[in-house]
Amino acid sequence: MCGIVGYVGSGAPSARPEGVVMAGLARLEYRGYDSAGLAIVTDDTTHVDMAKKAGKLVNLGKELAEHPLRSGTAAIGHTRWATHGAPTDVNAHPHLAADGRIAIIHNGIIENYSPLRAELRAEGVQFLSETDTEVVGHLLAREVLAGHDLVHAMRLVAARLEGAFTLLAVDSHEPRVVVGARRNSPLVVGLGEGENFLGSDVVAFIEHTRTALELGQDEVVVITPEGVEVTDYAGNPIEREPYRIDWDSEAAQKGGFSTFMDKEIHDQPTAVADTLRGRIDEHGKLKLDEGVVADQVLNSIDKIIVIACGTAAYAGMVARYAIEHWTRIPVEVELAHEFRYRDPVVNVRTLVVAMSQSGETMDTIMALRHAQQQGAPVISIVNAQGSTIARESDAVLYTRAGPEIAVASTKAFLAQITAAYLLGIYLAELRGNKFPDEIRTLLSQLDEMPAKLQRVLDTAEPVRELARSLVNDRSVLFLGRHVGYPVALEGALKLKEIAYIHAEGFAAGELKHGPIALIDEGQPVFIILPSPKGRESLHSKVISNVQEVRARGARTFVIAEEGDTEAAEHAEQVFYVPASPVLMSPLLTVVPLQIFAHELASAKGYDVDQPRNLAKSVTVE
């Protein structure tokens, strides 16, 4: 949620600060927002120049064209996802204080803003907005006017705040300085030559530098053209090791596709291949990217809990079937936002697996911390290097899917399943549940998936045609059994997210216990049909479910394995995917559902990459 960009430079390597910040905000549009603004520090020490507008970034661009700001050496910019106050020009960030001397932008929520606001009102402060952010600006102004420089003021103010926040501030009296602070909300530093950057995501500055520095919890950063300084709230220096971003700005562009989501659907063969690459060392052990959970700890666990939200939770549900089958360890999948509130049974013998694309999902962060307080080891599966979940876990498996810009997740889903499968295979070998030749077979089956995925993408035009023909339908149902059930849930979620129509995923066997009442004449129903090989009873049960809904007038669209001759007898249309073991099949069967949702939303004329009311990185709990 929200996007933040900060820049300071001598003016040589990059364009004007306004251009750097606006380009960074454009690359952060995927995060979801409803207003945008920026502030520039000029040579005029009396006040900061500012512009902000409700709506999309293009509105801010028009405002800047009509009322240009003066040039300067430092700037901060923001795209807001409304929490406190409606998405209006007044509530948009930045907010000014000290008669325009201080400008502040903020991601997250200040939970104790109400008493702080009352404190400031008692001192005579007048508020212009409904936001919690403006409170922080006036607190900074109070400290600056008392004689503190901006960084000292930020340390004092941040220490008083409760909740989740990333803050950036500038002071017209310090024209070559941008100060930032964070707690429970991401902030990354981009290191340049004669210029430095801040962003809520490395995408914000990837065009200018691929060297980055992650800020830790409760830390303050000062960037100037000459360098970067990181301290804690008490002012103690903190050393942070820079890291290299392993993809370039082209990876964050559409690459000729109509939308980022379409590009990311087509990225999936590469995403799965990259997630698999180099994972097993010469001794056959799984190579974690960061941290370690000792083999003796993994040998002692008697339960696995996957904590995740949305698409990541469905990836965890898919992985549960495989991990339990391979390791014989019971696996639970918990919605992270419910986990810590139900007093879960967690201890040192529970392995917690935290899954998140961004690594900044606040619900998952809080669930992770609760698990660690109970003594549980935590392995995270995330896409974003250096993210909060990655840093706070005992060990990390990065999915290596590259930047995922579209709000509706696609390639991260497949990469998360792949990484979870690698973890399951490793546990199965470590604990002696599988022989070495069985392990090699499983890894070989995974290695075959990128090529099979490409075949699905190359033969997907019939799915697109179907989507265009259903553009006026108002409801679509999805059915699956076993690993097909979470695929059905994910297919329904994709359609809800971007096409805004009623969609539900059901366990196919549950249909006769109530939901079959929804079936009437012409109702579109997708069914994920498992392979008839090795799971004959499962296949026949789902065939029965197809017959049940078809007998009540449903239009049945079946996703089946190539060579399944029975599928066509019971379906209006069949979409075939390459044959694969049942446990591997979700990596293939979900792709036609992703393509269907994308094409239907596009046919309706909707913004596929930035659906209404949603944000890519959910950084509030």
mmCIF file with all atom_site columns, N, CA and C in Angstrom, residues 477-492 505-506 508 525-531 538-539 542-543 545-546 557-561 577 585-586 588-590 593:
data_model
loop_
_atom_site.group_PDB
_atom_site.id
_atom_site.type_symbol
_atom_site.label_atom_id
_atom_site.label_alt_id
_atom_site.label_comp_id
_atom_site.label_asym_id
_atom_site.label_entity_id
_atom_site.label_seq_id
_atom_site.pdbx_PDB_ins_code
_atom_site.Cartn_x
_atom_site.Cartn_y
_atom_site.Cartn_z
_atom_site.occupancy
_atom_site.B_iso_or_equiv
_atom_site.pdbx_formal_charge
_atom_site.auth_seq_id
_atom_site.auth_comp_id
_atom_site.auth_asym_id
_atom_site.auth_atom_id
_atom_site.pdbx_PDB_model_num
ATOM 1   N N  . LEU A 1 477 ? -18.420 -20.111 -11.317 1.00 0.00 ? 477 LEU A N  1
ATOM 2   C CA . LEU A 1 477 ? -18.057 -21.001 -10.216 1.00 0.00 ? 477 LEU A CA 1
ATOM 3   C C  . LEU A 1 477 ? -16.879 -21.871 -10.632 1.00 0.00 ? 477 LEU A C  1
ATOM 4   N N  . PHE A 1 478 ? -16.103 -22.310 -9.627  1.00 0.00 ? 478 PHE A N  1
ATOM 5   C CA . PHE A 1 478 ? -14.910 -23.118 -9.857  1.00 0.00 ? 478 PHE A CA 1
ATOM 6   C C  . PHE A 1 478 ? -14.948 -24.302 -8.887  1.00 0.00 ? 478 PHE A C  1
ATOM 7   N N  . LEU A 1 479 ? -14.701 -25.494 -9.408  1.00 0.00 ? 479 LEU A N  1
ATOM 8   C CA . LEU A 1 479 ? -14.735 -26.710 -8.594  1.00 0.00 ? 479 LEU A CA 1
ATOM 9   C C  . LEU A 1 479 ? -13.427 -27.476 -8.709  1.00 0.00 ? 479 LEU A C  1
ATOM 10  N N  . GLY A 1 480 ? -13.010 -28.080 -7.601  1.00 0.00 ? 480 GLY A N  1
ATOM 11  C CA . GLY A 1 480 ? -11.826 -28.937 -7.626  1.00 0.00 ? 480 GLY A CA 1
ATOM 12  C C  . GLY A 1 480 ? -11.795 -29.845 -6.416  1.00 0.00 ? 480 GLY A C  1
ATOM 13  N N  . ARG A 1 481 ? -11.090 -30.943 -6.529  1.00 0.00 ? 481 ARG A N  1
ATOM 14  C CA . ARG A 1 481 ? -10.839 -31.847 -5.401  1.00 0.00 ? 481 ARG A CA 1
ATOM 15  C C  . ARG A 1 481 ? -9.332  -31.979 -5.213  1.00 0.00 ? 481 ARG A C  1
ATOM 16  N N  . HIS A 1 482 ? -8.947  -32.351 -3.989  1.00 0.00 ? 482 HIS A N  1
ATOM 17  C CA . HIS A 1 482 ? -7.530  -32.573 -3.690  1.00 0.00 ? 482 HIS A CA 1
ATOM 18  C C  . HIS A 1 482 ? -6.785  -31.289 -4.049  1.00 0.00 ? 482 HIS A C  1
ATOM 19  N N  . VAL A 1 483 ? -5.670  -31.371 -4.768  1.00 0.00 ? 483 VAL A N  1
ATOM 20  C CA . VAL A 1 483 ? -4.930  -30.151 -5.108  1.00 0.00 ? 483 VAL A CA 1
ATOM 21  C C  . VAL A 1 483 ? -5.705  -29.245 -6.055  1.00 0.00 ? 483 VAL A C  1
ATOM 22  N N  . GLY A 1 484 ? -6.745  -29.779 -6.672  1.00 0.00 ? 484 GLY A N  1
ATOM 23  C CA . GLY A 1 484 ? -7.577  -28.946 -7.528  1.00 0.00 ? 484 GLY A CA 1
ATOM 24  C C  . GLY A 1 484 ? -8.452  -27.975 -6.756  1.00 0.00 ? 484 GLY A C  1
ATOM 25  N N  . TYR A 1 485 ? -8.678  -28.258 -5.462  1.00 0.00 ? 485 TYR A N  1
ATOM 26  C CA . TYR A 1 485 ? -9.518  -27.371 -4.656  1.00 0.00 ? 485 TYR A CA 1
ATOM 27  C C  . TYR A 1 485 ? -8.880  -25.993 -4.464  1.00 0.00 ? 485 TYR A C  1
ATOM 28  N N  . PRO A 1 486 ? -7.623  -25.890 -3.957  1.00 0.00 ? 486 PRO A N  1
ATOM 29  C CA . PRO A 1 486 ? -7.023  -24.548 -3.865  1.00 0.00 ? 486 PRO A CA 1
ATOM 30  C C  . PRO A 1 486 ? -6.835  -23.873 -5.221  1.00 0.00 ? 486 PRO A C  1
ATOM 31  N N  . VAL A 1 487 ? -6.672  -24.654 -6.282  1.00 0.00 ? 487 VAL A N  1
ATOM 32  C CA . VAL A 1 487 ? -6.609  -24.051 -7.620  1.00 0.00 ? 487 VAL A CA 1
ATOM 33  C C  . VAL A 1 487 ? -7.951  -23.397 -7.956  1.00 0.00 ? 487 VAL A C  1
ATOM 34  N N  . ALA A 1 488 ? -9.050  -24.057 -7.588  1.00 0.00 ? 488 ALA A N  1
ATOM 35  C CA . ALA A 1 488 ? -10.372 -23.473 -7.802  1.00 0.00 ? 488 ALA A CA 1
ATOM 36  C C  . ALA A 1 488 ? -10.528 -22.185 -7.006  1.00 0.00 ? 488 ALA A C  1
ATOM 37  N N  . LEU A 1 489 ? -10.056 -22.172 -5.761  1.00 0.00 ? 489 LEU A N  1
ATOM 38  C CA . LEU A 1 489 ? -10.116 -20.969 -4.945  1.00 0.00 ? 489 LEU A CA 1
ATOM 39  C C  . LEU A 1 489 ? -9.319  -19.835 -5.577  1.00 0.00 ? 489 LEU A C  1
ATOM 40  N N  . GLU A 1 490 ? -8.129  -20.164 -6.087  1.00 0.00 ? 490 GLU A N  1
ATOM 41  C CA . GLU A 1 490 ? -7.289  -19.143 -6.704  1.00 0.00 ? 490 GLU A CA 1
ATOM 42  C C  . GLU A 1 490 ? -7.912  -18.626 -8.003  1.00 0.00 ? 490 GLU A C  1
ATOM 43  N N  . GLY A 1 491 ? -8.516  -19.534 -8.788  1.00 0.00 ? 491 GLY A N  1
ATOM 44  C CA . GLY A 1 491 ? -9.179  -19.092 -10.011 1.00 0.00 ? 491 GLY A CA 1
ATOM 45  C C  . GLY A 1 491 ? -10.307 -18.123 -9.729  1.00 0.00 ? 491 GLY A C  1
ATOM 46  N N  . ALA A 1 492 ? -11.085 -18.405 -8.675  1.00 0.00 ? 492 ALA A N  1
ATOM 47  C CA . ALA A 1 492 ? -12.174 -17.508 -8.303  1.00 0.00 ? 492 ALA A CA 1
ATOM 48  C C  . ALA A 1 492 ? -11.640 -16.174 -7.793  1.00 0.00 ? 492 ALA A C  1
ATOM 49  N N  . GLY A 1 505 ? -14.986 -20.448 -5.417  1.00 0.00 ? 505 GLY A N  1
ATOM 50  C CA . GLY A 1 505 ? -14.315 -21.727 -5.567  1.00 0.00 ? 505 GLY A CA 1
ATOM 51  C C  . GLY A 1 505 ? -14.824 -22.688 -4.506  1.00 0.00 ? 505 GLY A C  1
ATOM 52  N N  . PHE A 1 506 ? -15.105 -23.912 -4.904  1.00 0.00 ? 506 PHE A N  1
ATOM 53  C CA . PHE A 1 506 ? -15.637 -24.907 -3.969  1.00 0.00 ? 506 PHE A CA 1
ATOM 54  C C  . PHE A 1 506 ? -14.847 -26.201 -4.063  1.00 0.00 ? 506 PHE A C  1
ATOM 55  N N  . ALA A 1 508 ? -15.189 -29.780 -4.699  1.00 0.00 ? 508 ALA A N  1
ATOM 56  C CA . ALA A 1 508 ? -16.249 -30.353 -5.529  1.00 0.00 ? 508 ALA A CA 1
ATOM 57  C C  . ALA A 1 508 ? -17.184 -31.256 -4.733  1.00 0.00 ? 508 ALA A C  1
ATOM 58  N N  . VAL A 1 525 ? -19.356 -22.963 -15.118 1.00 0.00 ? 525 VAL A N  1
ATOM 59  C CA . VAL A 1 525 ? -18.648 -23.662 -14.046 1.00 0.00 ? 525 VAL A CA 1
ATOM 60  C C  . VAL A 1 525 ? -17.343 -24.229 -14.610 1.00 0.00 ? 525 VAL A C  1
ATOM 61  N N  . PHE A 1 526 ? -16.219 -23.845 -13.990 1.00 0.00 ? 526 PHE A N  1
ATOM 62  C CA . PHE A 1 526 ? -14.923 -24.437 -14.327 1.00 0.00 ? 526 PHE A CA 1
ATOM 63  C C  . PHE A 1 526 ? -14.658 -25.598 -13.373 1.00 0.00 ? 526 PHE A C  1
ATOM 64  N N  . ILE A 1 527 ? -14.178 -26.697 -13.913 1.00 0.00 ? 527 ILE A N  1
ATOM 65  C CA . ILE A 1 527 ? -13.837 -27.861 -13.095 1.00 0.00 ? 527 ILE A CA 1
ATOM 66  C C  . ILE A 1 527 ? -12.403 -28.272 -13.385 1.00 0.00 ? 527 ILE A C  1
ATOM 67  N N  . ILE A 1 528 ? -11.599 -28.401 -12.330 1.00 0.00 ? 528 ILE A N  1
ATOM 68  C CA . ILE A 1 528 ? -10.226 -28.886 -12.474 1.00 0.00 ? 528 ILE A CA 1
ATOM 69  C C  . ILE A 1 528 ? -10.277 -30.396 -12.322 1.00 0.00 ? 528 ILE A C  1
ATOM 70  N N  . LEU A 1 529 ? -10.043 -31.113 -13.407 1.00 0.00 ? 529 LEU A N  1
ATOM 71  C CA . LEU A 1 529 ? -10.155 -32.571 -13.434 1.00 0.00 ? 529 LEU A CA 1
ATOM 72  C C  . LEU A 1 529 ? -8.780  -33.197 -13.215 1.00 0.00 ? 529 LEU A C  1
ATOM 73  N N  . PRO A 1 530 ? -8.614  -34.007 -12.163 1.00 0.00 ? 530 PRO A N  1
ATOM 74  C CA . PRO A 1 530 ? -7.295  -34.609 -11.907 1.00 0.00 ? 530 PRO A CA 1
ATOM 75  C C  . PRO A 1 530 ? -6.947  -35.680 -12.933 1.00 0.00 ? 530 PRO A C  1
ATOM 76  N N  . SER A 1 531 ? -5.693  -36.023 -12.963 1.00 0.00 ? 531 SER A N  1
ATOM 77  C CA . SER A 1 531 ? -5.222  -37.060 -13.876 1.00 0.00 ? 531 SER A CA 1
ATOM 78  C C  . SER A 1 531 ? -5.913  -38.386 -13.584 1.00 0.00 ? 531 SER A C  1
ATOM 79  N N  . LEU A 1 538 ? -10.227 -40.605 -7.616  1.00 0.00 ? 538 LEU A N  1
ATOM 80  C CA . LEU A 1 538 ? -10.348 -39.151 -7.554  1.00 0.00 ? 538 LEU A CA 1
ATOM 81  C C  . LEU A 1 538 ? -10.890 -38.606 -8.867  1.00 0.00 ? 538 LEU A C  1
ATOM 82  N N  . HIS A 1 539 ? -10.378 -39.123 -9.960  1.00 0.00 ? 539 HIS A N  1
ATOM 83  C CA . HIS A 1 539 ? -10.830 -38.705 -11.283 1.00 0.00 ? 539 HIS A CA 1
ATOM 84  C C  . HIS A 1 539 ? -12.311 -39.001 -11.473 1.00 0.00 ? 539 HIS A C  1
ATOM 85  N N  . VAL A 1 542 ? -14.655 -36.606 -9.534  1.00 0.00 ? 542 VAL A N  1
ATOM 86  C CA . VAL A 1 542 ? -14.817 -35.285 -10.130 1.00 0.00 ? 542 VAL A CA 1
ATOM 87  C C  . VAL A 1 542 ? -15.675 -35.370 -11.391 1.00 0.00 ? 542 VAL A C  1
ATOM 88  N N  . ILE A 1 543 ? -15.539 -36.441 -12.152 1.00 0.00 ? 543 ILE A N  1
ATOM 89  C CA . ILE A 1 543 ? -16.425 -36.648 -13.304 1.00 0.00 ? 543 ILE A CA 1
ATOM 90  C C  . ILE A 1 543 ? -17.883 -36.648 -12.843 1.00 0.00 ? 543 ILE A C  1
ATOM 91  N N  . ASN A 1 545 ? -19.049 -35.071 -10.283 1.00 0.00 ? 545 ASN A N  1
ATOM 92  C CA . ASN A 1 545 ? -19.400 -33.690 -9.970  1.00 0.00 ? 545 ASN A CA 1
ATOM 93  C C  . ASN A 1 545 ? -19.714 -32.893 -11.230 1.00 0.00 ? 545 ASN A C  1
ATOM 94  N N  . VAL A 1 546 ? -18.991 -33.159 -12.301 1.00 0.00 ? 546 VAL A N  1
ATOM 95  C CA . VAL A 1 546 ? -19.284 -32.502 -13.579 1.00 0.00 ? 546 VAL A CA 1
ATOM 96  C C  . VAL A 1 546 ? -20.692 -32.865 -14.022 1.00 0.00 ? 546 VAL A C  1
ATOM 97  N N  . PHE A 1 557 ? -16.860 -26.146 -18.123 1.00 0.00 ? 557 PHE A N  1
ATOM 98  C CA . PHE A 1 557 ? -15.570 -25.943 -18.786 1.00 0.00 ? 557 PHE A CA 1
ATOM 99  C C  . PHE A 1 557 ? -14.516 -26.664 -17.952 1.00 0.00 ? 557 PHE A C  1
ATOM 100 N N  . VAL A 1 558 ? -13.897 -27.655 -18.546 1.00 0.00 ? 558 VAL A N  1
ATOM 101 C CA . VAL A 1 558 ? -13.037 -28.572 -17.799 1.00 0.00 ? 558 VAL A CA 1
ATOM 102 C C  . VAL A 1 558 ? -11.575 -28.364 -18.177 1.00 0.00 ? 558 VAL A C  1
ATOM 103 N N  . ILE A 1 559 ? -10.725 -28.324 -17.158 1.00 0.00 ? 559 ILE A N  1
ATOM 104 C CA . ILE A 1 559 ? -9.275  -28.320 -17.373 1.00 0.00 ? 559 ILE A CA 1
ATOM 105 C C  . ILE A 1 559 ? -8.791  -29.729 -17.083 1.00 0.00 ? 559 ILE A C  1
ATOM 106 N N  . ALA A 1 560 ? -8.255  -30.379 -18.081 1.00 0.00 ? 560 ALA A N  1
ATOM 107 C CA . ALA A 1 560 ? -7.915  -31.799 -17.972 1.00 0.00 ? 560 ALA A CA 1
ATOM 108 C C  . ALA A 1 560 ? -6.539  -32.070 -18.547 1.00 0.00 ? 560 ALA A C  1
ATOM 109 N N  . GLU A 1 561 ? -6.047  -33.241 -18.232 1.00 0.00 ? 561 GLU A N  1
ATOM 110 C CA . GLU A 1 561 ? -4.735  -33.686 -18.709 1.00 0.00 ? 561 GLU A CA 1
ATOM 111 C C  . GLU A 1 561 ? -4.826  -34.158 -20.148 1.00 0.00 ? 561 GLU A C  1
ATOM 112 N N  . VAL A 1 577 ? -3.967  -29.560 -20.513 1.00 0.00 ? 577 VAL A N  1
ATOM 113 C CA . VAL A 1 577 ? -2.615  -29.211 -20.066 1.00 0.00 ? 577 VAL A CA 1
ATOM 114 C C  . VAL A 1 577 ? -1.765  -30.469 -20.142 1.00 0.00 ? 577 VAL A C  1
ATOM 115 N N  . SER A 1 585 ? 0.437   -30.981 -10.696 1.00 0.00 ? 585 SER A N  1
ATOM 116 C CA . SER A 1 585 ? -0.501  -30.427 -11.671 1.00 0.00 ? 585 SER A CA 1
ATOM 117 C C  . SER A 1 585 ? -0.963  -28.997 -11.386 1.00 0.00 ? 585 SER A C  1
ATOM 118 N N  . PRO A 1 586 ? -1.064  -28.534 -10.117 1.00 0.00 ? 586 PRO A N  1
ATOM 119 C CA . PRO A 1 586 ? -1.504  -27.142 -9.926  1.00 0.00 ? 586 PRO A CA 1
ATOM 120 C C  . PRO A 1 586 ? -0.636  -26.120 -10.629 1.00 0.00 ? 586 PRO A C  1
ATOM 121 N N  . LEU A 1 588 ? 0.282   -26.206 -13.499 1.00 0.00 ? 588 LEU A N  1
ATOM 122 C CA . LEU A 1 588 ? -0.209  -26.092 -14.869 1.00 0.00 ? 588 LEU A CA 1
ATOM 123 C C  . LEU A 1 588 ? -1.677  -25.684 -14.920 1.00 0.00 ? 588 LEU A C  1
ATOM 124 N N  . THR A 1 589 ? -2.500  -26.303 -14.069 1.00 0.00 ? 589 THR A N  1
ATOM 125 C CA . THR A 1 589 ? -3.949  -26.111 -14.205 1.00 0.00 ? 589 THR A CA 1
ATOM 126 C C  . THR A 1 589 ? -4.406  -24.719 -13.813 1.00 0.00 ? 589 THR A C  1
ATOM 127 N N  . VAL A 1 590 ? -3.612  -24.006 -13.007 1.00 0.00 ? 590 VAL A N  1
ATOM 128 C CA . VAL A 1 590 ? -4.023  -22.655 -12.624 1.00 0.00 ? 590 VAL A CA 1
ATOM 129 C C  . VAL A 1 590 ? -3.825  -21.644 -13.751 1.00 0.00 ? 590 VAL A C  1
ATOM 130 N N  . LEU A 1 593 ? -6.797  -20.476 -15.805 1.00 0.00 ? 593 LEU A N  1
ATOM 131 C CA . LEU A 1 593 ? -7.695  -19.650 -14.997 1.00 0.00 ? 593 LEU A CA 1
ATOM 132 C C  . LEU A 1 593 ? -7.157  -18.232 -14.871 1.00 0.00 ? 593 LEU A C  1
#
